[in-house]
Each structure stands twice: as structure tokens, then as C-alpha cells.
PDB file of C-alpha atoms in Angstrom:
ATOM      1  CA  UNK A  72       0.000   0.000   0.000  1.00  0.00           C
ATOM      2  CA  UNK A  73       1.116   3.515  -0.725  1.00  0.00           C
ATOM      3  CA  UNK A  74       1.593   6.035   2.069  1.00  0.00           C
ATOM      4  CA  UNK A  75      -1.323   8.093   0.739  1.00  0.00           C
ATOM      5  CA  UNK A  76      -3.644   5.066   0.993  1.00  0.00           C
ATOM      6  CA  UNK A  77      -2.500   4.277   4.528  1.00  0.00           C
ATOM      7  CA  UNK A  78      -3.078   7.869   5.640  1.00  0.00           C
ATOM      8  CA  UNK A  79      -6.470   7.920   3.916  1.00  0.00           C
ATOM      9  CA  UNK A  80      -7.550   4.671   5.570  1.00  0.00           C
ATOM     10  CA  UNK A  81      -6.355   5.908   8.960  1.00  0.00           C
ATOM     11  CA  UNK A  82      -8.171   9.243   8.634  1.00  0.00           C
ATOM     12  CA  UNK A  83     -11.370   7.637   7.418  1.00  0.00           C
ATOM     13  CA  UNK A  84     -11.219   5.013  10.174  1.00  0.00           C
ATOM     14  CA  UNK A  85     -10.591   7.685  12.815  1.00  0.00           C
ATOM     15  CA  UNK A  86     -13.518   9.789  11.595  1.00  0.00           C
ATOM     16  CA  UNK A  87     -15.866   6.808  11.466  1.00  0.00           C
ATOM     17  CA  UNK A  88     -14.730   5.692  14.932  1.00  0.00           C
ATOM     18  CA  UNK A  89     -15.325   9.132  16.437  1.00  0.00           C
ATOM     19  CA  UNK A  90     -18.676   9.491  14.621  1.00  0.00           C
ATOM     20  CA  UNK A  91     -19.951   6.130  15.854  1.00  0.00           C
ATOM     21  CA  UNK A  92     -18.612   6.728  19.368  1.00  0.00           C
ATOM     22  CA  UNK A  93     -20.211  10.132  19.763  1.00  0.00           C
ATOM     23  CA  UNK A  94     -23.484   8.902  18.250  1.00  0.00           C
ATOM     24  CA  UNK A  95     -23.549   6.131  20.833  1.00  0.00           C
ATOM     25  CA  UNK A  96     -22.895   8.730  23.546  1.00  0.00           C
ATOM     26  CA  UNK A  97     -25.926  10.686  22.342  1.00  0.00           C
ATOM     27  CA  UNK A  98     -28.122   7.581  22.271  1.00  0.00           C
ATOM     28  CA  UNK A  99     -27.055   6.541  25.775  1.00  0.00           C
ATOM     29  CA  UNK A 100     -27.446  10.109  27.068  1.00  0.00           C
ATOM     30  CA  UNK A 101     -30.988  10.264  25.700  1.00  0.00           C
ATOM     31  CA  UNK A 102     -31.753   6.835  27.145  1.00  0.00           C
ATOM     32  CA  UNK A 103     -30.153   7.082  30.578  1.00  0.00           C
ATOM     33  CA  UNK A 104     -29.377  10.761  31.322  1.00  0.00           C
ATOM     34  CA  UNK A 105     -32.669  12.309  30.258  1.00  0.00           C
ATOM     35  CA  UNK A 106     -32.243  15.865  29.023  1.00  0.00           C
ATOM     36  CA  UNK A 107     -28.566  16.295  29.937  1.00  0.00           C
ATOM     37  CA  UNK A 108     -25.675  15.141  27.783  1.00  0.00           C
ATOM     38  CA  UNK A 109     -23.087  12.844  29.284  1.00  0.00           C
ATOM     39  CA  UNK A 110     -20.002  12.309  27.113  1.00  0.00           C
ATOM     40  CA  UNK A 111     -19.065   9.154  28.989  1.00  0.00           C
ATOM     41  CA  UNK A 112     -19.742   7.045  32.028  1.00  0.00           C
ATOM     42  CA  UNK A 113     -19.418   8.806  35.382  1.00  0.00           C
ATOM     43  CA  UNK A 114     -16.897   6.149  36.455  1.00  0.00           C
ATOM     44  CA  UNK A 115     -14.599   7.103  33.570  1.00  0.00           C
ATOM     45  CA  UNK A 116     -15.155  10.868  33.695  1.00  0.00           C
ATOM     46  CA  UNK A 117     -14.579  11.017  37.462  1.00  0.00           C
ATOM     47  CA  UNK A 118     -11.132   9.505  36.953  1.00  0.00           C
ATOM     48  CA  UNK A 119      -9.965  12.845  35.517  1.00  0.00           C
ATOM     49  CA  UNK A 120      -9.637  16.219  37.212  1.00  0.00           C
ATOM     50  CA  UNK A 121     -10.444  17.919  33.913  1.00  0.00           C
ATOM     51  CA  UNK A 122     -13.538  16.820  31.978  1.00  0.00           C
ATOM     52  CA  UNK A 123     -12.100  18.195  28.713  1.00  0.00           C
ATOM     53  CA  UNK A 124      -9.135  15.858  29.062  1.00  0.00           C
ATOM     54  CA  UNK A 125     -11.472  12.933  29.768  1.00  0.00           C
ATOM     55  CA  UNK A 126     -13.499  13.653  26.620  1.00  0.00           C
ATOM     56  CA  UNK A 127     -10.296  14.092  24.579  1.00  0.00           C
ATOM     57  CA  UNK A 128      -9.027  10.692  25.768  1.00  0.00           C
ATOM     58  CA  UNK A 129     -12.403   9.170  24.877  1.00  0.00           C
ATOM     59  CA  UNK A 130     -12.243  10.604  21.364  1.00  0.00           C
ATOM     60  CA  UNK A 131      -8.693   9.263  20.922  1.00  0.00           C
ATOM     61  CA  UNK A 132      -9.916   5.797  21.959  1.00  0.00           C
ATOM     62  CA  UNK A 133     -12.819   6.056  19.471  1.00  0.00           C
ATOM     63  CA  UNK A 134     -10.415   7.152  16.734  1.00  0.00           C
ATOM     64  CA  UNK A 135      -7.985   4.300  17.470  1.00  0.00           C
ATOM     65  CA  UNK A 136     -10.857   1.819  17.478  1.00  0.00           C
ATOM     66  CA  UNK A 137     -11.971   3.130  14.080  1.00  0.00           C
ATOM     67  CA  UNK A 138      -8.432   3.014  12.679  1.00  0.00           C
ATOM     68  CA  UNK A 139      -7.909  -0.578  13.811  1.00  0.00           C
ATOM     69  CA  UNK A 140     -11.269  -1.642  12.365  1.00  0.00           C
ATOM     70  CA  UNK A 141     -10.440   0.140   9.108  1.00  0.00           C
ATOM     71  CA  UNK A 142      -7.123  -1.668   8.717  1.00  0.00           C
ATOM     72  CA  UNK A 143      -8.747  -4.933   9.769  1.00  0.00           C
ATOM     73  CA  UNK A 144     -10.832  -4.507   6.607  1.00  0.00           C
ATOM     74  CA  UNK A 145      -7.685  -5.440   4.690  1.00  0.00           C
ATOM     75  CA  UNK A 146      -8.406  -9.010   5.771  1.00  0.00           C
ATOM     76  CA  UNK A 147     -11.045  -9.072   3.033  1.00  0.00           C
ATOM     77  CA  UNK A 148      -8.441  -8.451   0.307  1.00  0.00           C
ATOM     78  CA  UNK A 149      -7.017 -11.968   0.487  1.00  0.00           C
ATOM     79  CA  UNK A 150      -8.857 -13.633  -2.383  1.00  0.00           C
ATOM     80  CA  UNK A 151      -7.576 -17.080  -1.422  1.00  0.00           C
ATOM     81  CA  UNK A 152      -9.234 -16.963   1.989  1.00  0.00           C
ATOM     82  CA  UNK A 153     -12.943 -17.826   2.158  1.00  0.00           C
ATOM     83  CA  UNK A 154     -15.169 -14.789   2.684  1.00  0.00           C
ATOM     84  CA  UNK A 155     -16.701 -16.343   5.808  1.00  0.00           C
ATOM     85  CA  UNK A 156     -13.243 -16.746   7.376  1.00  0.00           C
ATOM     86  CA  UNK A 157     -12.260 -13.167   6.520  1.00  0.00           C
ATOM     87  CA  UNK A 158     -15.538 -11.923   8.012  1.00  0.00           C
ATOM     88  CA  UNK A 159     -15.028 -14.007  11.163  1.00  0.00           C
ATOM     89  CA  UNK A 160     -11.466 -12.721  11.568  1.00  0.00           C
ATOM     90  CA  UNK A 161     -12.572  -9.112  11.031  1.00  0.00           C
ATOM     91  CA  UNK A 162     -15.454  -9.552  13.463  1.00  0.00           C
ATOM     92  CA  UNK A 163     -13.027 -10.998  16.028  1.00  0.00           C
ATOM     93  CA  UNK A 164     -10.810  -7.916  15.742  1.00  0.00           C
ATOM     94  CA  UNK A 165     -13.838  -5.608  16.074  1.00  0.00           C
ATOM     95  CA  UNK A 166     -15.171  -7.447  19.146  1.00  0.00           C
ATOM     96  CA  UNK A 167     -11.794  -7.691  20.887  1.00  0.00           C
ATOM     97  CA  UNK A 168     -11.088  -4.002  20.298  1.00  0.00           C
ATOM     98  CA  UNK A 169     -14.607  -3.154  21.474  1.00  0.00           C
ATOM     99  CA  UNK A 170     -14.083  -5.107  24.686  1.00  0.00           C
ATOM    100  CA  UNK A 171     -10.698  -3.424  25.217  1.00  0.00           C
ATOM    101  CA  UNK A 172     -12.131   0.054  24.573  1.00  0.00           C
ATOM    102  CA  UNK A 173     -15.169  -0.664  26.743  1.00  0.00           C
ATOM    103  CA  UNK A 174     -13.024  -1.910  29.588  1.00  0.00           C
ATOM    104  CA  UNK A 175     -10.791   1.164  29.468  1.00  0.00           C
ATOM    105  CA  UNK A 176     -13.718   3.596  29.120  1.00  0.00           C
ATOM    106  CA  UNK A 177     -15.669   1.762  31.849  1.00  0.00           C
ATOM    107  CA  UNK A 178     -18.715   1.135  29.702  1.00  0.00           C
ATOM    108  CA  UNK A 179     -19.980  -1.545  32.085  1.00  0.00           C
ATOM    109  CA  UNK A 180     -19.941  -2.371  35.755  1.00  0.00           C
ATOM    110  CA  UNK A 181     -21.347  -5.886  35.554  1.00  0.00           C
ATOM    111  CA  UNK A 182     -21.439  -8.939  33.324  1.00  0.00           C
ATOM    112  CA  UNK A 183     -24.846  -7.886  32.039  1.00  0.00           C
ATOM    113  CA  UNK A 184     -23.502  -4.470  31.136  1.00  0.00           C
ATOM    114  CA  UNK A 185     -20.654  -6.079  29.218  1.00  0.00           C
ATOM    115  CA  UNK A 186     -23.109  -8.330  27.419  1.00  0.00           C
ATOM    116  CA  UNK A 187     -25.167  -5.268  26.469  1.00  0.00           C
ATOM    117  CA  UNK A 188     -22.093  -3.594  24.998  1.00  0.00           C
ATOM    118  CA  UNK A 189     -21.184  -6.724  23.050  1.00  0.00           C
ATOM    119  CA  UNK A 190     -24.738  -6.959  21.681  1.00  0.00           C
ATOM    120  CA  UNK A 191     -24.534  -3.275  20.688  1.00  0.00           C
ATOM    121  CA  UNK A 192     -21.234  -3.890  18.882  1.00  0.00           C
ATOM    122  CA  UNK A 193     -22.765  -6.888  17.072  1.00  0.00           C
ATOM    123  CA  UNK A 194     -25.798  -4.835  15.985  1.00  0.00           C
ATOM    124  CA  UNK A 195     -23.612  -1.963  14.725  1.00  0.00           C
ATOM    125  CA  UNK A 196     -21.339  -4.454  12.954  1.00  0.00           C
ATOM    126  CA  UNK A 197     -24.311  -6.115  11.236  1.00  0.00           C
ATOM    127  CA  UNK A 198     -25.732  -2.757  10.143  1.00  0.00           C
ATOM    128  CA  UNK A 199     -22.389  -1.686   8.653  1.00  0.00           C
ATOM    129  CA  UNK A 200     -21.970  -5.091   6.997  1.00  0.00           C
ATOM    130  CA  UNK A 201     -25.495  -4.907   5.514  1.00  0.00           C
ATOM    131  CA  UNK A 202     -24.964  -1.381   4.167  1.00  0.00           C
ATOM    132  CA  UNK A 203     -21.625  -2.437   2.645  1.00  0.00           C
ATOM    133  CA  UNK A 204     -23.196  -5.527   1.103  1.00  0.00           C
ATOM    134  CA  UNK A 205     -26.088  -3.514  -0.391  1.00  0.00           C
ATOM    135  CA  UNK A 206     -23.653  -0.938  -1.800  1.00  0.00           C
ATOM    136  CA  UNK A 207     -21.461  -3.659  -3.298  1.00  0.00           C
ATOM    137  CA  UNK A 208     -24.498  -5.453  -4.727  1.00  0.00           C
ATOM    138  CA  UNK A 209     -25.560  -2.210  -6.421  1.00  0.00           C
ATOM    139  CA  UNK A 210     -22.066  -1.708  -7.845  1.00  0.00           C
ATOM    140  CA  UNK A 211     -22.065  -5.265  -9.264  1.00  0.00           C
ATOM    141  CA  UNK A 212     -25.501  -4.698 -10.820  1.00  0.00           C
ATOM    142  CA  UNK A 213     -24.283  -1.475 -12.484  1.00  0.00           C
ATOM    143  CA  UNK A 214     -21.167  -3.227 -13.821  1.00  0.00           C
ATOM    144  CA  UNK A 215     -23.252  -6.114 -15.174  1.00  0.00           C
ATOM    145  CA  UNK A 216     -25.563  -3.617 -16.854  1.00  0.00           C
ATOM    146  CA  UNK A 217     -22.618  -1.968 -18.610  1.00  0.00           C
ATOM    147  CA  UNK A 218     -21.323  -5.345 -19.781  1.00  0.00           C
ATOM    148  CA  UNK A 219     -24.620  -6.248 -21.446  1.00  0.00           C
TER     149      UNK A 219
END
């Protein structure tokens, strides 16, 4: 890969990671904090003397998560590996990074909380996978149309 491609993948992954992370914050704030916005769990935020620093660290974790998931997408480029295996490997990376990020950001305080986070990651993963599949299916249909 060229340096330009690596930088592009990293930037895109970071942006997607931050976008998904902050969207989840909004959803959880609406669900659990009522009318006030909470950029993170109180357990995580209270670990910092400065809330701006806490939010900055959170955003860096979201960006790193997005970057790792973006580069994990390279697993799909191996044409000799079955698609199901590539998807399982990519999913494993996404889940493991999600558990690591969730542990660091204190997204849960119990086993049930951790299970809820894992289910959320699975749902987001499936939505992204479905959107990607539909986009790719449309691209294939357009290419087939041009060939005919």
C-alpha cells in the first residue's frame, strides 16, 4: 500500500470511529441521562480532574478503534481466503477491540452491562456489513448492466 492510501484509511477510520462513538454517547445520554448530555460514564469521567481531558481521551480511543477496524478490513483483500473466514477474523478484531475500549472507558460495571455492549457492537457491525453488502451489490448490478 502507498503512504497516501495508509493515511487515507487511517483518517477515514478515525472519523468513522469518532462518529460512531459520539453517536452512541448521544443515544445513551438520551436513554439514561434524560435531558442532559453525558459524554461518557461517570466512572470514567470522574477519573480525571479535567472533563475536557477525559473527553479528549475518549475521542482518541474512538479514533484508534476506528483506525484498527479500518485496517482490519484489509483481511477481506485476500482472495484465497474464504469470505466467511475473513468476516469471522474481522469480526473478532472488532469485538476484541470493542471489549478493550469498553473496559478502558468503563462502559460496564457488571457482566450484564458487558453483554449489552457486546450486543450493541454486534448490531452496529451487522448494520455496517449490511450497508456495505447492499452498496457492493448495487455496484455489481451497475457493472453487469454496462457489460450487457
